[in-house]
């Protein structure tokens, strides 16, 4: 869906795109603050930060490691027309790494040299619906919480790639994809 919407935005000659998943929401003036950041800095990509929320909407006292540096959630992004090449990347990666799509887009943006600026505002609200997010703060997950993503399957898939396949991934997205996957594995310990 994001790729199709991106193609439509390009065809309609939009000035920028902002994403919002159905289970997330924006605080007032989110889009306005991103547009102001773009006008002030001229950056092709601007981003806000996010707060994590329980399924009932209450704020979780949880910060995720590397948010706004190594990872920027797509719901936090403002992508101006000069970076619309990123819109065409959605869904072009192997299914096995779709769990880290936000990271792929962010790393591809940096690797392609797109200037980026941070608004400094926590204007994206992200629903934390996975069990592990509740366990991380010592809470029992609600019954409707989803199972955690099985990153071990992605790690095994990446480990099985031949050197040629690894090079192909890196070339297609312009940054060392398997190194990103390895760094995520190292973070898990």
C-alpha angles and dihedrals in degrees: 000000000000092000093048090049089048092052089049091050091051093047091048090049095235118182095226145351130225120188129216125179118213094248095052134066141196129240116233115290094015096133092039091054092050092049090048090051090052093049092046097046104023089225117159089219126038126177142189127205128250139228120213118234133196117242088262089059098252117134117259119220090230132118118190117227114255096011109158093014113052093007132037115177112234090236087065095054134104109189116194122208093261088066097044089116084082092061090066093057095070112116096001094109125087114280090241092070099040089108089072098044092126090055092047091053092046094048092045090052091053093043091052090054098245109163112238135192133191120223092208090226129122095221102138119082113205121195108228100212102158122098094232092062089061093044089052090065095039097256131132108246116242115252092255093056114120125238115262119265112267100239091166089074089055091048091051091048092051092048090054095057119111117235089255092054090049091052090049091054092049092048095047094054100028099237137070100279095176090050088055090051090048091051090052090051091050091051090056089055 
